[in-house]
Short mmCIF file of C-alpha atoms and ligand atoms in Angstrom, two decimals:
data_model
loop_
_atom_site.label_atom_id
_atom_site.label_comp_id
_atom_site.label_asym_id
_atom_site.label_seq_id
_atom_site.Cartn_x
_atom_site.Cartn_y
_atom_site.Cartn_z
CA MET A 3 58.90 22.37 72.79
CA ARG A 4 59.99 22.82 76.37
CA ALA A 5 63.39 22.54 78.04
CA THR A 6 65.12 23.54 81.25
CA ALA A 7 68.82 24.34 81.63
CA ARG A 8 71.02 25.35 84.51
CA ALA A 9 74.11 27.57 84.44
CA GLN A 10 76.45 29.04 87.01
CA PRO A 11 77.81 32.59 87.05
CA ASN A 12 81.50 33.10 86.40
CA ILE A 13 84.00 35.48 87.95
CA ALA A 14 86.63 37.00 85.67
CA LEU A 15 90.23 36.97 86.88
CA ILE A 16 91.43 38.72 83.73
CA LYS A 17 88.58 41.00 82.76
CA TYR A 18 86.52 41.61 79.64
CA TRP A 19 86.16 45.37 79.39
CA GLY A 20 85.37 47.05 76.06
CA LYS A 21 83.82 45.93 72.78
CA ARG A 22 85.38 45.69 69.32
CA ASP A 23 82.00 45.35 67.60
CA ARG A 24 78.99 46.72 69.43
CA ASP A 25 76.38 45.36 67.01
CA ARG A 26 77.60 41.80 67.45
CA ASN A 27 78.70 42.39 71.05
CA LEU A 28 82.23 41.15 70.39
CA PRO A 29 84.77 41.90 73.14
CA ALA A 30 87.81 44.11 72.55
CA VAL A 31 89.95 41.83 74.71
CA GLY A 32 90.17 38.20 75.75
CA SER A 33 89.41 37.17 79.34
CA ILE A 34 89.92 34.35 81.86
CA SER A 35 87.33 33.34 84.45
CA LEU A 36 86.28 30.77 87.02
CA THR A 37 82.85 29.18 86.72
CA LEU A 38 81.14 28.85 90.11
CA ASP A 39 79.19 25.85 91.39
CA ASP A 40 77.06 26.69 94.42
CA LEU A 41 75.27 29.63 92.82
CA TYR A 42 73.13 28.94 89.77
CA THR A 43 70.28 30.04 87.54
CA THR A 44 67.68 27.62 86.22
CA MET A 45 65.97 28.71 83.01
CA ASP A 46 62.87 27.07 81.62
CA VAL A 47 61.79 27.85 78.04
CA GLU A 48 58.46 26.74 76.64
CA LEU A 49 57.60 27.57 73.03
CA ASP A 50 53.85 27.89 72.77
CA GLY A 51 51.85 28.60 69.59
CA ALA A 52 48.96 29.84 71.76
CA LEU A 53 50.97 32.82 73.07
CA ASP A 54 50.86 36.12 71.19
CA ARG A 55 53.86 37.61 73.02
CA ASP A 56 56.86 36.41 74.98
CA GLU A 57 56.52 36.17 78.74
CA LEU A 58 59.33 36.34 81.28
CA ARG A 59 59.24 35.67 84.99
CA VAL A 60 62.36 36.06 87.13
CA ASN A 61 62.21 34.54 90.62
CA GLY A 62 58.42 34.42 90.48
CA ARG A 63 57.87 37.98 89.20
CA ARG A 64 57.14 39.33 85.74
CA ALA A 65 60.30 41.01 84.44
CA GLU A 66 59.25 43.37 81.65
CA SER A 67 62.49 45.38 81.61
CA MET A 68 64.65 42.33 80.83
CA LEU A 69 62.20 40.97 78.25
CA PRO A 70 63.54 42.75 75.10
CA ARG A 71 67.06 41.42 75.71
CA VAL A 72 65.74 37.91 76.32
CA ALA A 73 63.54 38.12 73.20
CA ARG A 74 66.54 39.21 71.07
CA CYS A 75 68.52 36.27 72.41
CA LEU A 76 65.65 33.87 71.59
CA ASP A 77 65.50 35.34 68.05
CA ALA A 78 69.24 34.73 67.63
CA VAL A 79 68.93 31.13 68.83
CA LEU A 80 65.67 30.15 67.09
CA GLY A 81 65.18 32.66 64.27
CA ALA A 82 62.85 35.65 64.26
CA ASP A 83 59.99 33.48 62.91
CA ARG A 84 59.96 31.38 66.10
CA LEU A 85 56.94 30.72 68.31
CA CYS A 86 56.48 32.98 71.33
CA ALA A 87 58.02 31.70 74.53
CA ARG A 88 57.17 31.42 78.20
CA VAL A 89 60.51 31.90 79.96
CA THR A 90 60.93 31.28 83.68
CA SER A 91 64.17 32.04 85.46
CA GLU A 92 65.06 31.17 89.05
CA SER A 93 68.38 32.02 90.70
CA ASN A 94 69.45 30.81 94.13
CA PHE A 95 71.34 34.06 94.78
CA PRO A 96 70.33 37.75 94.71
CA VAL A 97 70.03 38.65 91.01
CA ALA A 98 70.70 42.35 91.42
CA ALA A 99 73.70 41.79 93.66
CA GLY A 100 76.41 42.10 91.04
CA LEU A 101 77.20 38.40 91.08
CA ALA A 102 77.08 37.95 87.32
CA SER A 103 73.48 36.81 87.13
CA SER A 104 73.30 37.92 83.49
CA ALA A 105 76.10 35.47 82.65
CA SER A 106 74.32 32.49 84.23
CA SER A 107 70.94 33.63 82.86
CA PHE A 108 71.97 33.98 79.21
CA ALA A 109 74.13 30.84 79.29
CA ALA A 110 71.16 28.83 80.60
CA LEU A 111 68.78 30.59 78.19
CA VAL A 112 70.67 29.62 75.01
CA VAL A 113 70.95 25.98 76.14
CA ALA A 114 67.25 25.73 77.10
CA ALA A 115 66.02 27.63 74.01
CA SER A 116 68.07 25.50 71.59
CA ALA A 117 66.75 22.31 73.15
CA ALA A 118 63.15 23.59 73.27
CA GLY A 119 63.40 24.45 69.56
CA GLY A 120 64.98 21.08 68.70
CA ARG A 121 68.21 22.68 67.45
CA ALA A 122 71.35 20.62 67.98
CA ARG A 123 74.23 23.01 68.57
CA SER A 124 77.83 22.58 69.64
CA VAL A 125 78.91 24.15 72.92
CA GLY A 126 81.07 26.56 70.87
CA GLU A 127 78.03 27.74 68.92
CA LEU A 128 76.04 28.12 72.13
CA ALA A 129 78.88 30.18 73.63
CA GLY A 130 78.84 32.45 70.57
CA LEU A 131 75.07 32.96 70.96
CA ALA A 132 75.32 33.62 74.72
CA GLY A 133 78.17 36.07 74.11
CA ARG A 134 76.01 38.07 71.71
CA ALA A 135 73.53 38.59 74.55
CA SER A 136 76.16 39.29 77.19
CA GLY A 137 79.91 38.95 76.64
CA SER A 138 80.65 37.28 79.96
CA ALA A 139 77.83 34.74 79.46
CA ALA A 140 79.88 32.95 76.78
CA ARG A 141 82.27 31.78 79.52
CA SER A 142 79.48 30.16 81.60
CA LEU A 143 79.02 27.50 78.91
CA TYR A 144 82.27 25.98 80.18
CA GLY A 145 83.40 24.77 83.59
CA GLY A 146 86.59 25.23 85.58
CA PHE A 147 89.14 27.86 84.53
CA VAL A 148 87.88 29.27 81.26
CA GLU A 149 89.56 31.40 78.62
CA LEU A 150 87.72 33.46 76.02
CA ARG A 151 89.91 34.39 73.05
CA ASN A 152 89.17 36.76 70.22
CA GLU A 153 89.47 34.77 67.02
CA ASN A 154 89.17 36.29 63.56
CA ASP A 155 85.57 37.23 63.26
CA GLY A 156 84.31 35.88 66.57
CA ILE A 157 85.27 34.34 69.88
CA ALA A 158 86.64 30.95 70.92
CA VAL A 159 86.02 29.76 74.46
CA SER A 160 87.55 26.77 76.22
CA THR A 161 88.31 25.24 79.61
CA ILE A 162 92.03 25.68 80.26
CA LEU A 163 92.04 23.76 83.57
CA GLU A 164 89.34 21.67 85.20
CA GLY A 165 88.17 22.96 88.58
CA ASP A 166 89.04 19.77 90.45
CA ALA A 167 92.66 20.10 89.27
CA TRP A 168 92.93 23.27 91.40
CA PRO A 169 89.87 23.50 93.68
CA LEU A 170 90.05 27.13 94.77
CA ARG A 171 87.16 28.76 96.66
CA ILE A 172 85.42 32.02 95.84
CA VAL A 173 84.04 34.11 98.71
CA ALA A 174 81.83 37.04 97.70
CA ALA A 175 81.15 39.99 100.00
CA VAL A 176 77.88 41.72 99.10
CA THR A 177 78.21 45.39 100.05
CA SER A 178 75.06 46.77 98.42
CA GLN A 179 72.06 45.35 96.60
CA ALA A 180 71.08 48.64 94.97
CA PRO A 181 70.79 48.52 91.16
CA LYS A 182 73.90 49.54 89.20
CA PRO A 183 74.07 53.27 88.39
CA VAL A 184 75.33 52.45 84.86
CA SER A 185 75.16 49.11 83.01
CA SER A 186 78.49 47.47 82.19
CA GLY A 187 77.74 47.84 78.46
CA GLU A 188 77.27 51.62 78.77
CA ALA A 189 80.28 51.95 81.06
CA MET A 190 82.49 50.07 78.58
CA GLU A 191 81.42 52.45 75.84
CA ALA A 192 82.13 55.49 78.05
CA SER A 193 85.58 54.02 78.76
CA ARG A 194 86.30 53.48 75.06
CA ARG A 195 85.19 56.98 74.08
CA THR A 196 86.62 59.05 76.94
CA SER A 197 89.18 57.26 79.10
CA PRO A 198 92.82 58.16 78.32
CA PHE A 199 93.81 54.76 79.71
CA TYR A 200 91.52 52.65 77.49
CA SER A 201 93.94 52.02 74.62
CA ARG A 202 96.70 51.05 77.04
CA TRP A 203 94.29 48.66 78.77
CA VAL A 204 93.57 46.91 75.47
CA GLU A 205 97.27 46.85 74.54
CA GLU A 206 98.38 45.23 77.81
CA GLN A 207 95.66 42.60 78.00
CA GLY A 208 97.64 40.00 76.00
CA MET A 209 100.44 40.19 78.56
CA ASP A 210 98.07 39.71 81.53
CA LEU A 211 96.31 36.81 79.80
CA SER A 212 99.59 35.07 79.16
CA THR A 213 100.79 35.58 82.78
CA ALA A 214 97.49 34.23 84.15
CA ARG A 215 97.49 31.28 81.72
CA ASP A 216 101.02 30.34 82.84
CA ALA A 217 100.13 30.71 86.52
CA ILE A 218 97.05 28.50 86.12
CA ALA A 219 99.01 25.84 84.20
CA VAL A 220 101.43 25.40 87.12
CA ARG A 221 98.94 26.33 89.91
CA ASP A 222 101.08 29.26 91.02
CA PHE A 223 98.72 31.06 93.44
CA GLY A 224 100.98 34.05 94.13
CA LYS A 225 101.49 34.75 90.43
CA LEU A 226 97.77 34.44 89.66
CA ALA A 227 96.91 36.66 92.66
CA SER A 228 99.27 39.38 91.56
CA VAL A 229 98.14 39.53 87.91
CA ALA A 230 94.42 39.23 88.77
CA GLU A 231 94.48 42.08 91.32
CA HIS A 232 96.50 44.23 88.94
CA ASN A 233 94.17 43.53 86.02
CA CYS A 234 91.09 44.34 88.15
CA LEU A 235 92.54 47.62 89.40
CA LYS A 236 93.57 48.60 85.86
CA MET A 237 90.01 48.00 84.63
CA HIS A 238 88.59 50.18 87.41
CA SER A 239 91.23 52.86 86.74
CA VAL A 240 90.07 52.96 83.11
CA MET A 241 86.51 53.54 84.38
CA TRP A 242 87.50 56.12 87.00
CA ALA A 243 89.32 58.13 84.32
CA SER A 244 86.26 58.18 82.03
CA ARG A 245 84.20 61.34 81.61
CA PRO A 246 81.87 61.34 83.47
CA PRO A 247 83.71 58.93 85.79
CA VAL A 248 82.26 55.48 86.40
CA VAL A 249 82.78 54.46 90.02
CA TYR A 250 81.06 51.27 91.13
CA TRP A 251 82.77 51.08 94.53
CA ASN A 252 81.39 52.18 97.88
CA ALA A 253 83.09 52.60 101.28
CA ALA A 254 82.56 48.92 102.11
CA THR A 255 84.22 47.87 98.83
CA LEU A 256 87.37 49.68 99.93
CA ALA A 257 87.07 48.34 103.48
CA CYS A 258 86.99 44.79 102.01
CA LEU A 259 90.21 45.49 100.09
CA GLU A 260 91.81 46.56 103.38
CA SER A 261 90.59 43.34 105.01
CA VAL A 262 92.17 41.32 102.19
CA ARG A 263 95.44 43.26 102.53
CA ALA A 264 95.43 42.54 106.30
CA LEU A 265 94.86 38.81 105.65
CA GLN A 266 97.70 38.77 103.12
CA ALA A 267 99.99 40.46 105.66
CA GLU A 268 99.16 37.63 108.09
CA GLY A 269 100.17 35.04 105.48
CA VAL A 270 96.68 34.04 104.32
CA ALA A 271 96.61 33.07 100.63
CA ALA A 272 93.82 35.23 99.21
CA PHE A 273 93.31 37.80 96.48
CA PHE A 274 90.42 40.05 95.48
CA THR A 275 88.64 40.92 92.30
CA ILE A 276 85.76 43.37 91.65
CA ASP A 277 83.44 43.54 88.63
CA ALA A 278 81.03 46.23 87.45
CA GLY A 279 79.52 46.65 90.89
CA PRO A 280 80.51 47.21 94.53
CA GLN A 281 80.84 43.54 95.57
CA VAL A 282 84.27 42.09 96.37
CA LYS A 283 85.09 38.51 95.42
CA VAL A 284 88.00 36.86 97.19
CA ILE A 285 89.71 33.78 95.80
CA CYS A 286 91.55 31.45 98.18
CA PRO A 287 92.54 27.82 98.70
CA PRO A 288 89.97 25.80 100.75
CA GLY A 289 92.14 25.83 103.89
CA ASP A 290 92.10 29.65 104.02
CA GLU A 291 88.35 30.00 103.43
CA PRO A 292 87.29 30.21 107.12
CA ARG A 293 89.70 33.13 107.73
CA VAL A 294 88.47 34.91 104.59
CA VAL A 295 84.79 34.41 105.52
CA ASP A 296 85.43 35.70 109.08
CA ALA A 297 87.37 38.73 107.87
CA LEU A 298 84.80 39.74 105.24
CA SER A 299 81.81 39.06 107.53
CA SER A 300 83.25 41.41 110.14
CA THR A 301 84.14 44.17 107.65
CA ASP A 302 82.06 47.34 108.07
CA GLY A 303 79.25 47.61 105.52
CA VAL A 304 79.26 43.98 104.36
CA GLU A 305 75.63 42.80 104.10
CA ALA A 306 76.19 39.13 103.21
CA VAL A 307 78.98 36.70 102.44
CA LEU A 308 78.48 33.86 99.95
CA ALA A 309 81.00 31.12 99.22
CA SER A 310 81.32 28.82 96.24
CA GLY A 311 83.64 26.31 94.69
CA ILE A 312 84.47 25.96 91.01
CA GLY A 313 81.81 24.27 88.93
CA SER A 314 80.83 23.02 85.52
CA GLY A 315 79.42 24.65 82.41
CA ALA A 316 75.78 25.23 81.51
CA ALA A 317 73.79 22.04 80.98
CA LEU A 318 70.35 20.84 80.11
CA VAL A 319 68.36 19.70 83.13
CA ASN A 320 65.53 18.23 81.10
CA GLY A 321 63.85 18.81 77.78
CA ASP A 322 62.18 17.17 74.82
C1 DP6 B 418 83.31 43.69 84.66
O1 DP6 B 418 79.22 40.64 80.13
O2 DP6 B 418 77.93 42.19 81.64
O3 DP6 B 418 82.10 41.65 84.72
O4 DP6 B 418 78.53 42.14 77.10
O5 DP6 B 418 77.65 44.36 77.78
O6 DP6 B 418 76.55 42.26 78.67
P1 DP6 B 418 77.84 42.93 78.17
O7 DP6 B 418 78.80 43.01 79.44
P2 DP6 B 418 79.01 42.00 80.62
O8 DP6 B 418 80.38 42.60 81.21
C2 DP6 B 418 81.10 41.99 82.20
C3 DP6 B 418 82.20 42.86 82.64
C4 DP6 B 418 82.92 42.44 83.90
C5 DP6 B 418 84.20 41.69 83.58
C6 DP6 B 418 84.07 40.25 83.12
O9 DP6 B 418 83.11 39.55 83.50
O10 DP6 B 418 84.96 39.82 82.37
#
């Protein structure tokens, strides 16, 4: 009745932005991501008949605000008639820092909860359950380069290239640890309802996915860099053109983009991507990592720089 699982966050290169079914949290578009390795969340789930309510602790502290979302996810995995659970989550990176901690948390939660409840589930089923809690979490069930496709009535997720076949590095510049002004779910909805660019964004996603898929298949860094930066800036343009506008960037975010542009001008292989937050993630081959780390560390307003390789999907650490 107890199990522990570990999952890594993932960084989207071709972004999920928008939902086609809000009740089931199904994405409007497919996406492609990299699963990280050095950053992770460990989630322990203990089902206990003696509890009269669920309990959640995140990094040693009670986390009441996240509890309803965790409880809904447990209901989806185990059924609403389940025992109450003691859930303990530990991440080795700042959880509010916009580094996709909800992806690693929900991916680890579905794996741990299924095992604690004695449910045998395929990784595809677990991805579907994680995706209901948070769309990007579905991708953290898989390692390497991961594609999430919209299929009929659901999603289909798979590894399209193993990480060791193209061992790129991900360097994240943390520019602010303040909580997000608007959650990504709310911002997606604002984009769908009010942004004049939203429909075009959805229409063009198939083209970007296919370009990125081709680039990954032949390890073409320049082609992947170009489509990933373009896709990221399109997603933020959709948000900026919403009413009211959704702007996650700060001055340091922009300063990081200038640092990346300067590196590129000097011949360094590196490209940026930014999610629903002000942090900048830079992807580069291992040989260029020291230059990227130096450049981001010395950029005005950068509070911390974290680096990671590409890792594997969520897995059980132990359980009955
Ligand atoms: C910008 O997965 O956090 O990081 O499904 O509402 O929980 P919900 O959204 P979430 O959105 C992630 C958006 C993104 C892009 C991406 O990861 O693909």
